[in-house]
């Protein structure tokens, strides 16, 4: 060979160390194959992590929206004699903010569509319960009074009651009965693939709250992943509480 005739020799350590001056294409193909395999393994993990992060942000936004909407709902109840319809309507109006309404020319149509959508969603995946006043509070402290607006007698827990203020026995219980406390469950749809199913299953396994059980049941009935949101709010009654 030419190299041997010229007296050129290579150290014996070159082949042992994996160096080859005559097979660069084979080495590059080997490295490219390894990179491709690594990409196939890592890429799904990266995509799943990004999807989960985005879905978690949507859940966080949903919880903040529910917290604000529930505060408005209990306020609406406090000035409307504890009306369940008034509280639900206010809650739905607040939750309509979950649907963006910026990419439409007709704002009124967009708002109406959002309200109708969230009202239907509440009918299937929402619940608003009055925790206080209780049935016992109403039985003990409600009395009849004349309502000038309705021109009729109404049975209610009044916001001002002379006997309750003057009594030293039932005063504290009466004051507590005048505080409206509501608890709201809202099952948030998880629409992002992979992440939605994973998070819904995780909450079902790890959480034993009433809201989680409520939404787990709805998830099985409607065959869609849901995340349980819940919030409790209270406000002193500004009008007499009526059943």
XYZ file of N, CA, C and O in Angstrom, residues 35-194:
640
model
N -29.931 10.079 17.913
C -30.675 11.327 18.160
C -32.150 11.160 17.811
O -33.037 11.676 18.509
N -32.416 10.414 16.712
C -33.802 10.196 16.337
C -34.566 9.384 17.366
O -35.713 9.683 17.694
N -33.910 8.361 17.916
C -34.548 7.545 18.949
C -34.795 8.358 20.211
O -35.862 8.275 20.831
N -33.794 9.162 20.604
C -33.960 10.013 21.787
C -35.107 10.998 21.596
O -35.888 11.266 22.518
N -35.239 11.549 20.382
C -36.322 12.500 20.107
C -37.682 11.818 20.200
O -38.636 12.379 20.751
N -37.774 10.593 19.688
C -39.033 9.855 19.756
C -39.439 9.570 21.194
O -40.629 9.501 21.517
N -38.458 9.395 22.074
C -38.750 9.105 23.478
C -39.108 10.374 24.246
O -40.062 10.407 25.021
N -38.340 11.446 24.009
C -38.485 12.674 24.802
C -39.630 13.550 24.309
O -40.333 14.169 25.115
N -39.876 13.581 23.002
C -40.865 14.507 22.449
C -42.267 14.308 23.019
O -42.918 15.291 23.399
N -42.797 13.086 23.115
C -44.127 12.930 23.722
C -44.187 13.420 25.167
O -45.222 13.953 25.610
N -43.105 13.245 25.899
C -43.074 13.716 27.286
C -43.154 15.238 27.331
O -43.884 15.821 28.145
N -42.419 15.891 26.434
C -42.438 17.355 26.384
C -43.831 17.858 26.007
O -44.371 18.788 26.629
N -44.442 17.233 25.011
C -45.781 17.650 24.578
C -46.796 17.463 25.703
O -47.623 18.340 25.971
N -46.729 16.312 26.393
C -47.660 16.051 27.495
C -47.470 17.061 28.623
O -48.450 17.524 29.229
N -46.219 17.425 28.904
C -45.940 18.402 29.964
C -46.497 19.772 29.601
O -47.085 20.470 30.444
N -46.340 20.178 28.339
C -46.862 21.474 27.895
C -48.395 21.480 27.961
O -49.011 22.436 28.449
N -49.018 20.408 27.487
C -50.482 20.308 27.533
C -50.991 20.380 28.971
O -51.987 21.054 29.262
N -50.307 19.677 29.873
C -50.723 19.675 31.279
C -50.579 21.056 31.892
O -51.442 21.508 32.669
N -49.505 21.748 31.556
C -49.284 23.100 32.084
C -50.374 24.050 31.604
O -50.935 24.829 32.397
N -50.714 23.979 30.326
C -51.761 24.853 29.783
C -53.107 24.541 30.424
O -53.864 25.440 30.807
N -53.412 23.244 30.594
C -54.673 22.863 31.216
C -54.727 23.318 32.669
O -55.782 23.730 33.168
N -53.592 23.258 33.361
C -53.533 23.719 34.753
C -53.788 25.225 34.841
O -54.457 25.695 35.777
N -53.302 25.985 33.874
C -53.572 27.429 33.848
C -55.064 27.697 33.643
O -55.636 28.602 34.273
N -55.704 26.912 32.787
C -57.138 27.074 32.557
C -57.920 26.758 33.832
O -58.890 27.442 34.179
N -57.493 25.722 34.557
C -58.146 25.378 35.825
C -57.972 26.510 36.831
O -58.925 26.885 37.539
N -56.768 27.054 36.911
C -56.515 28.173 37.839
C -57.414 29.361 37.501
O -58.018 29.962 38.395
N -57.527 29.699 36.218
C -58.382 30.815 35.806
C -59.842 30.515 36.134
O -60.582 31.403 36.570
N -60.259 29.282 35.940
C -61.629 28.911 36.269
C -61.922 29.067 37.750
O -62.999 29.539 38.127
N -60.964 28.703 38.605
C -61.166 28.838 40.053
C -61.246 30.301 40.463
O -62.084 30.672 41.305
N -60.408 31.142 39.878
C -60.464 32.569 40.199
C -61.798 33.170 39.744
O -62.402 33.986 40.454
N -62.252 32.757 38.570
C -63.535 33.256 38.058
C -64.683 32.830 38.958
O -65.584 33.626 39.266
N -64.663 31.572 39.410
C -65.719 31.086 40.292
C -65.708 31.823 41.624
O -66.770 32.155 42.172
N -64.533 32.095 42.161
C -64.436 32.803 43.442
C -65.092 34.177 43.358
O -65.879 34.564 44.235
N -64.797 34.914 42.291
C -65.377 36.250 42.118
C -66.887 36.143 41.858
O -67.689 36.874 42.455
N -67.279 35.221 40.976
C -68.697 35.071 40.637
C -69.513 34.666 41.856
O -70.653 35.121 42.040
N -68.948 33.830 42.718
C -69.666 33.388 43.907
C -69.858 34.527 44.903
O -70.874 34.593 45.608
N -68.884 35.432 44.975
C -69.031 36.593 45.843
C -70.162 37.501 45.361
O -70.947 38.013 46.168
N -70.253 37.693 44.067
C -71.362 38.474 43.518
C -72.691 37.762 43.743
O -73.721 38.399 43.990
N -72.679 36.418 43.633
C -73.914 35.653 43.805
C -74.458 35.793 45.222
O -75.661 35.996 45.417
N -73.589 35.668 46.230
C -74.070 35.771 47.612
C -74.519 37.196 47.913
O -75.462 37.412 48.691
N -73.884 38.169 47.296
C -74.327 39.558 47.445
C -75.731 39.733 46.853
O -76.601 40.374 47.459
N -75.954 39.127 45.680
C -77.283 39.205 45.062
C -78.333 38.552 45.943
O -79.451 39.044 46.070
N -77.970 37.447 46.584
C -78.903 36.793 47.486
C -79.212 37.623 48.710
O -80.347 37.633 49.200
N -78.223 38.341 49.208
C -78.420 39.116 50.436
C -79.380 40.284 50.238
O -80.027 40.726 51.188
N -79.495 40.789 49.017
C -80.380 41.928 48.776
C -81.690 41.511 48.106
O -82.530 42.353 47.805
N -81.842 40.190 47.846
C -83.057 39.690 47.201
C -83.712 38.594 48.035
O -84.205 37.602 47.479
N -83.686 38.772 49.346
C -84.373 37.861 50.260
C -83.895 36.413 50.141
O -84.641 35.471 50.349
N -82.616 36.244 49.782
C -82.061 34.897 49.658
C -82.575 34.142 48.456
O -82.564 32.905 48.448
N -83.004 34.839 47.418
C -83.570 34.204 46.230
C -82.537 33.317 45.541
O -81.467 33.780 45.131
N -82.876 32.039 45.388
C -81.963 31.101 44.739
C -81.786 31.455 43.264
O -80.665 31.391 42.727
N -82.857 31.855 42.592
C -82.768 32.233 41.183
C -81.865 33.444 40.976
O -81.083 33.492 40.017
N -81.972 34.419 41.861
C -81.125 35.610 41.745
C -79.658 35.241 41.899
O -78.789 35.762 41.175
N -79.360 34.328 42.819
C -77.973 33.929 43.034
C -77.439 33.125 41.854
O -76.311 33.341 41.402
N -78.247 32.216 41.320
C -77.807 31.406 40.184
C -77.600 32.272 38.947
O -76.607 32.122 38.222
N -78.516 33.192 38.682
C -78.376 34.078 37.524
C -77.110 34.922 37.617
O -76.409 35.130 36.616
N -76.808 35.400 38.819
C -75.595 36.202 39.005
C -74.352 35.340 38.854
O -73.349 35.761 38.254
N -74.409 34.132 39.384
C -73.283 33.207 39.246
C -73.006 32.898 37.782
O -71.843 32.944 37.332
N -74.053 32.598 37.024
C -73.893 32.275 35.608
C -73.321 33.459 34.840
O -72.457 33.299 33.964
N -73.788 34.669 35.166
C -73.260 35.867 34.503
C -71.773 36.027 34.774
O -71.004 36.405 33.883
N -71.354 35.719 36.007
C -69.934 35.803 36.323
C -69.115 34.743 35.611
O -68.012 35.012 35.119
N -69.653 33.519 35.518
C -68.923 32.431 34.872
C -68.897 32.573 33.354
O -68.120 31.894 32.684
N -69.734 33.451 32.794
C -69.693 33.691 31.350
C -68.352 34.266 30.923
O -67.987 34.194 29.750
N -67.609 34.807 31.881
C -66.282 35.328 31.577
C -65.281 34.258 31.192
O -64.186 34.570 30.709
N -65.629 32.982 31.396
C -64.740 31.898 30.980
C -64.635 31.801 29.464
O -63.666 31.256 28.938
N -65.648 32.300 28.768
C -65.651 32.243 27.305
C -65.204 33.587 26.748
O -65.892 34.588 26.920
N -64.041 33.653 26.078
C -63.571 34.929 25.517
C -64.570 35.508 24.526
O -65.169 34.781 23.738
N -64.730 36.842 24.571
C -65.699 37.516 23.715
C -65.040 38.692 22.992
O -65.682 39.695 22.704
N -63.756 38.550 22.681
C -63.010 39.655 22.099
C -62.941 39.594 20.581
O -62.684 40.595 19.932
N -63.150 38.412 19.994
C -62.967 38.251 18.554
C -64.285 38.300 17.787
O -64.448 37.618 16.785
N -65.215 39.063 18.263
C -66.507 39.176 17.582
C -66.878 40.642 17.429
O -66.509 41.480 18.244
N -67.611 40.926 16.351
C -68.012 42.307 16.095
C -69.233 42.703 16.911
O -69.359 43.836 17.362
N -70.141 41.770 17.124
C -71.369 42.053 17.863
C -71.206 41.570 19.309
O -71.351 40.378 19.600
N -70.907 42.484 20.199
C -70.647 42.127 21.591
C -71.892 41.590 22.281
O -71.811 40.662 23.091
N -73.045 42.153 21.975
C -74.269 41.715 22.632
C -74.590 40.267 22.292
O -75.004 39.487 23.145
N -74.389 39.901 21.036
C -74.631 38.520 20.626
C -73.653 37.583 21.337
O -74.038 36.509 21.816
N -72.399 37.996 21.413
C -71.389 37.164 22.068
C -71.704 36.979 23.547
O -71.572 35.871 24.090
N -72.108 38.058 24.219
C -72.445 37.975 25.636
C -73.654 37.070 25.851
O -73.678 36.241 26.765
N -74.664 37.236 24.994
C -75.876 36.400 25.115
C -75.549 34.933 24.919
O -76.018 34.065 25.671
N -74.717 34.626 23.924
C -74.320 33.238 23.688
C -73.563 32.671 24.883
O -73.773 31.512 25.276
N -72.682 33.496 25.469
C -71.914 33.035 26.631
C -72.824 32.770 27.820
O -72.654 31.778 28.541
N -73.806 33.638 28.030
C -74.741 33.451 29.140
C -75.582 32.186 28.963
O -75.759 31.407 29.910
N -76.076 31.980 27.746
C -76.886 30.784 27.479
C -76.045 29.524 27.646
O -76.489 28.530 28.249
N -74.819 29.575 27.163
C -73.935 28.401 27.264
C -73.646 28.055 28.713
O -73.699 26.880 29.112
N -73.339 29.068 29.523
C -73.017 28.799 30.922
C -74.260 28.417 31.729
O -74.164 27.652 32.696
N -75.412 28.936 31.330
C -76.644 28.538 32.016
C -76.934 27.060 31.763
O -77.307 26.316 32.690
N -76.757 26.613 30.528
C -76.940 25.198 30.219
C -75.887 24.353 30.927
O -76.180 23.247 31.405
N -74.673 24.889 31.010
C -73.613 24.153 31.701
C -73.942 24.008 33.188
O -73.741 22.930 33.760
N -74.445 25.066 33.803
C -74.809 24.988 35.222
C -75.903 23.945 35.444
O -75.875 23.210 36.439
N -76.866 23.878 34.517
C -77.959 22.912 34.670
C -77.437 21.481 34.713
O -78.017 20.619 35.379
N -76.320 21.223 34.034
C -75.772 19.872 33.982
C -74.612 19.660 34.949
O -74.451 18.567 35.501
N -73.799 20.703 35.153
C -72.543 20.521 35.877
C -72.334 21.525 37.014
O -71.200 21.750 37.425
N -73.388 22.131 37.511
C -73.235 23.105 38.587
C -74.214 22.882 39.705
O -75.261 22.241 39.527
N -73.891 23.419 40.862
C -74.780 23.303 42.023
C -74.486 24.439 42.988
O -73.320 24.747 43.266
N -75.549 25.080 43.481
C -75.431 26.146 44.467
C -76.323 25.798 45.648
O -77.534 25.630 45.475
N -75.729 25.687 46.819
C -76.460 25.296 48.024
C -76.353 26.389 49.086
O -75.306 27.025 49.230
N -77.447 26.590 49.812
C -77.470 27.528 50.932
C -77.115 26.757 52.203
O -77.824 25.828 52.594
N -76.013 27.131 52.841
C -75.584 26.482 54.075
C -76.168 27.162 55.308
O -76.380 26.521 56.337
N -76.413 28.448 55.188
C -76.995 29.221 56.290
C -77.775 30.390 55.690
O -77.315 31.005 54.716
N -78.962 30.668 56.217
C -79.647 30.071 57.364
C -80.092 28.627 57.095
O -80.420 28.281 55.962
N -80.102 27.828 58.140
C -80.531 26.447 58.035
C -82.050 26.350 58.195
O -82.724 27.343 58.512
N -82.552 25.142 57.984
C -83.986 24.906 58.179
C -84.374 25.180 59.626
O -85.431 25.765 59.912
N -83.513 24.812 60.547
C -83.781 25.053 61.960
C -83.763 26.544 62.274
O -84.576 27.036 63.066
N -82.829 27.285 61.654
C -82.802 28.740 61.845
C -84.106 29.370 61.387
O -84.663 30.248 62.057
N -84.587 28.927 60.236
C -85.824 29.489 59.701
C -87.006 29.155 60.608
O -87.878 29.992 60.852
N -87.041 27.926 61.090
C -88.139 27.528 61.982
C -88.129 28.334 63.275
O -89.182 28.733 63.788
N -86.951 28.649 63.764
C -86.850 29.315 65.059
C -87.001 30.829 64.963
O -87.613 31.452 65.849
N -86.484 31.434 63.914
C -86.406 32.898 63.891
C -87.304 33.571 62.856
O -87.444 34.800 62.882
N -87.898 32.828 61.958
C -88.768 33.465 60.956
C -90.098 33.860 61.585
O -90.625 33.166 62.455
N -90.620 34.974 61.157
C -91.947 35.407 61.610
C -92.637 36.173 60.482
O -92.021 36.535 59.489
N -93.916 36.385 60.662
C -94.705 37.053 59.641
C -94.591 38.569 59.772
O -94.574 39.093 60.872
N -94.495 39.215 58.630
C -94.513 40.677 58.620
C -95.161 41.157 57.334
O -95.266 40.424 56.349
N -95.588 42.424 57.357
C -96.265 43.004 56.203
C -95.231 43.577 55.230
O -94.350 44.347 55.606
N -95.340 43.167 53.942
C -94.461 43.684 52.891
C -95.232 44.719 52.089
O -96.215 44.391 51.409
N -94.802 46.005 52.190
C -95.507 47.087 51.498
C -95.438 46.944 49.983
O -96.373 47.353 49.273
N -94.336 46.395 49.469
C -94.201 46.256 48.016
C -95.126 45.168 47.475
O -95.775 45.339 46.440
N -95.179 44.039 48.180
C -96.045 42.937 47.747
C -97.488 43.108 48.205
O -98.384 42.423 47.692
N -97.700 43.996 49.183
C -99.023 44.183 49.774
C -99.566 42.862 50.325
O -100.713 42.478 50.089
N -98.688 42.159 51.041
C -99.078 40.861 51.587
C -98.198 40.535 52.783
O -97.129 41.137 52.992
N -98.646 39.576 53.588
C -97.853 39.069 54.698
C -96.804 38.086 54.158
O -97.102 37.247 53.311
N -95.585 38.200 54.656
C -94.508 37.297 54.240
C -93.851 36.705 55.482
O -93.770 37.349 56.536
N -93.370 35.461 55.346
C -92.669 34.785 56.423
C -91.178 34.850 56.135
O -90.717 34.350 55.107
N -90.435 35.475 57.031
C -89.004 35.664 56.776
C -88.239 35.830 58.078
O -88.813 36.105 59.137
N -86.905 35.628 57.964
C -86.005 36.006 59.059
C -85.656 37.468 58.827
O -84.921 37.813 57.900
N -86.195 38.336 59.651
C -86.032 39.770 59.430
C -84.597 40.205 59.705
O -83.868 39.602 60.500
N -84.193 41.277 59.040
C -82.857 41.816 59.283
C -82.814 42.624 60.577
O -81.743 42.912 61.097
N -83.980 42.979 61.086
C -84.045 43.673 62.361
C -85.226 43.110 63.140
O -86.347 43.047 62.636
N -84.961 42.690 64.353
C -86.005 42.034 65.150
C -85.826 42.489 66.609
O -84.823 42.182 67.253
N -86.811 43.187 67.121
C -86.682 43.776 68.455
C -86.488 42.711 69.523
O -85.617 42.822 70.384
N -87.298 41.659 69.487
C -87.221 40.644 70.528
C -85.869 39.932 70.531
O -85.318 39.615 71.573
N -85.330 39.690 69.327
C -84.031 39.032 69.255
C -82.923 39.945 69.757
O -81.992 39.501 70.428
N -83.024 41.253 69.453
C -82.003 42.183 69.927
C -82.088 42.359 71.436
O -81.072 42.529 72.106
N -83.283 42.300 71.967
C -83.467 42.529 73.402
C -83.164 41.285 74.232
O -82.836 41.388 75.413
N -83.250 40.098 73.607
C -83.053 38.856 74.354
C -81.566 38.557 74.504
O -80.776 38.750 73.591
N -81.194 38.067 75.651
C -79.796 37.698 75.897
C -79.539 36.237 75.566
O -78.394 35.797 75.493
N -80.616 35.455 75.366
C -80.453 34.020 75.121
C -80.224 33.718 73.644
O -79.267 33.052 73.277
N -81.108 34.217 72.784
C -81.045 33.843 71.371
C -80.400 34.875 70.485
O -80.485 34.761 69.265
N -79.781 35.885 71.048
C -79.233 36.970 70.234
C -78.139 36.488 69.288
O -78.148 36.809 68.099
N -77.192 35.708 69.795
C -76.071 35.255 68.976
C -76.551 34.347 67.848
O -76.112 34.482 66.706
N -77.471 33.440 68.161
C -77.997 32.550 67.130
C -78.772 33.328 66.076
O -78.722 33.008 64.882
N -79.495 34.359 66.499
C -80.247 35.157 65.542
C -79.310 35.912 64.600
O -79.536 35.985 63.397
N -78.244 36.474 65.160
C -77.267 37.167 64.308
C -76.644 36.212 63.295
O -76.427 36.580 62.134
N -76.342 34.987 63.709
C -75.769 34.010 62.793
C -76.771 33.623 61.715
O -76.395 33.408 60.549
N -78.046 33.557 62.076
C -79.082 33.212 61.105
C -79.267 34.300 60.059
O -79.845 34.046 58.992
N -78.817 35.503 60.333
C -78.914 36.615 59.388
C -77.735 36.666 58.418
O -77.666 37.572 57.586
N -76.825 35.702 58.516
C -75.677 35.637 57.605
C -75.958 34.589 56.536
O -76.193 33.419 56.842
N -75.963 35.002 55.286
C -76.197 34.096 54.171
C -74.872 33.451 53.770
O -73.909 34.136 53.434
N -74.829 32.128 53.812
C -73.630 31.369 53.443
C -74.011 30.405 52.321
O -74.970 29.627 52.462
N -73.283 30.463 51.215
C -73.561 29.568 50.089
C -72.300 28.797 49.716
O -71.175 29.257 49.922
N -72.508 27.619 49.167
C -71.412 26.795 48.649
C -71.747 26.417 47.207
O -72.861 25.969 46.924
N -70.777 26.598 46.310
C -71.015 26.360 44.891
C -70.036 25.335 44.353
O -68.838 25.391 44.635
N -70.575 24.385 43.570
C -69.756 23.426 42.827
C -69.881 23.758 41.344
O -70.968 24.058 40.845
N -68.765 23.672 40.639
C -68.771 23.932 39.203
C -67.786 22.955 38.563
O -66.594 22.975 38.858
N -68.303 22.090 37.675
C -67.462 21.100 37.000
C -66.918 21.715 35.712
O -67.673 21.939 34.766
N -65.620 21.963 35.688
C -64.985 22.624 34.540
C -64.583 21.582 33.503
O -63.862 20.638 33.816
N -65.032 21.730 32.244
C -64.624 20.775 31.200
C -63.117 20.879 30.929
O -62.559 21.975 30.857
N -62.467 19.727 30.788
C -61.046 19.668 30.472
C -60.930 19.236 29.008
O -61.032 18.057 28.691
N -60.711 20.202 28.126
C -60.798 19.956 26.690
C -59.463 19.647 26.025
O -59.432 19.256 24.856
N -58.347 19.835 26.743
C -57.048 19.577 26.125
C -56.758 18.077 26.153
O -56.827 17.456 27.219
N -56.445 17.480 25.000
C -56.216 16.027 24.954
C -55.092 15.596 25.899
O -54.166 16.355 26.185
N -55.165 14.399 26.354
C -54.194 13.749 27.227
C -54.198 14.386 28.612
O -54.461 13.718 29.615
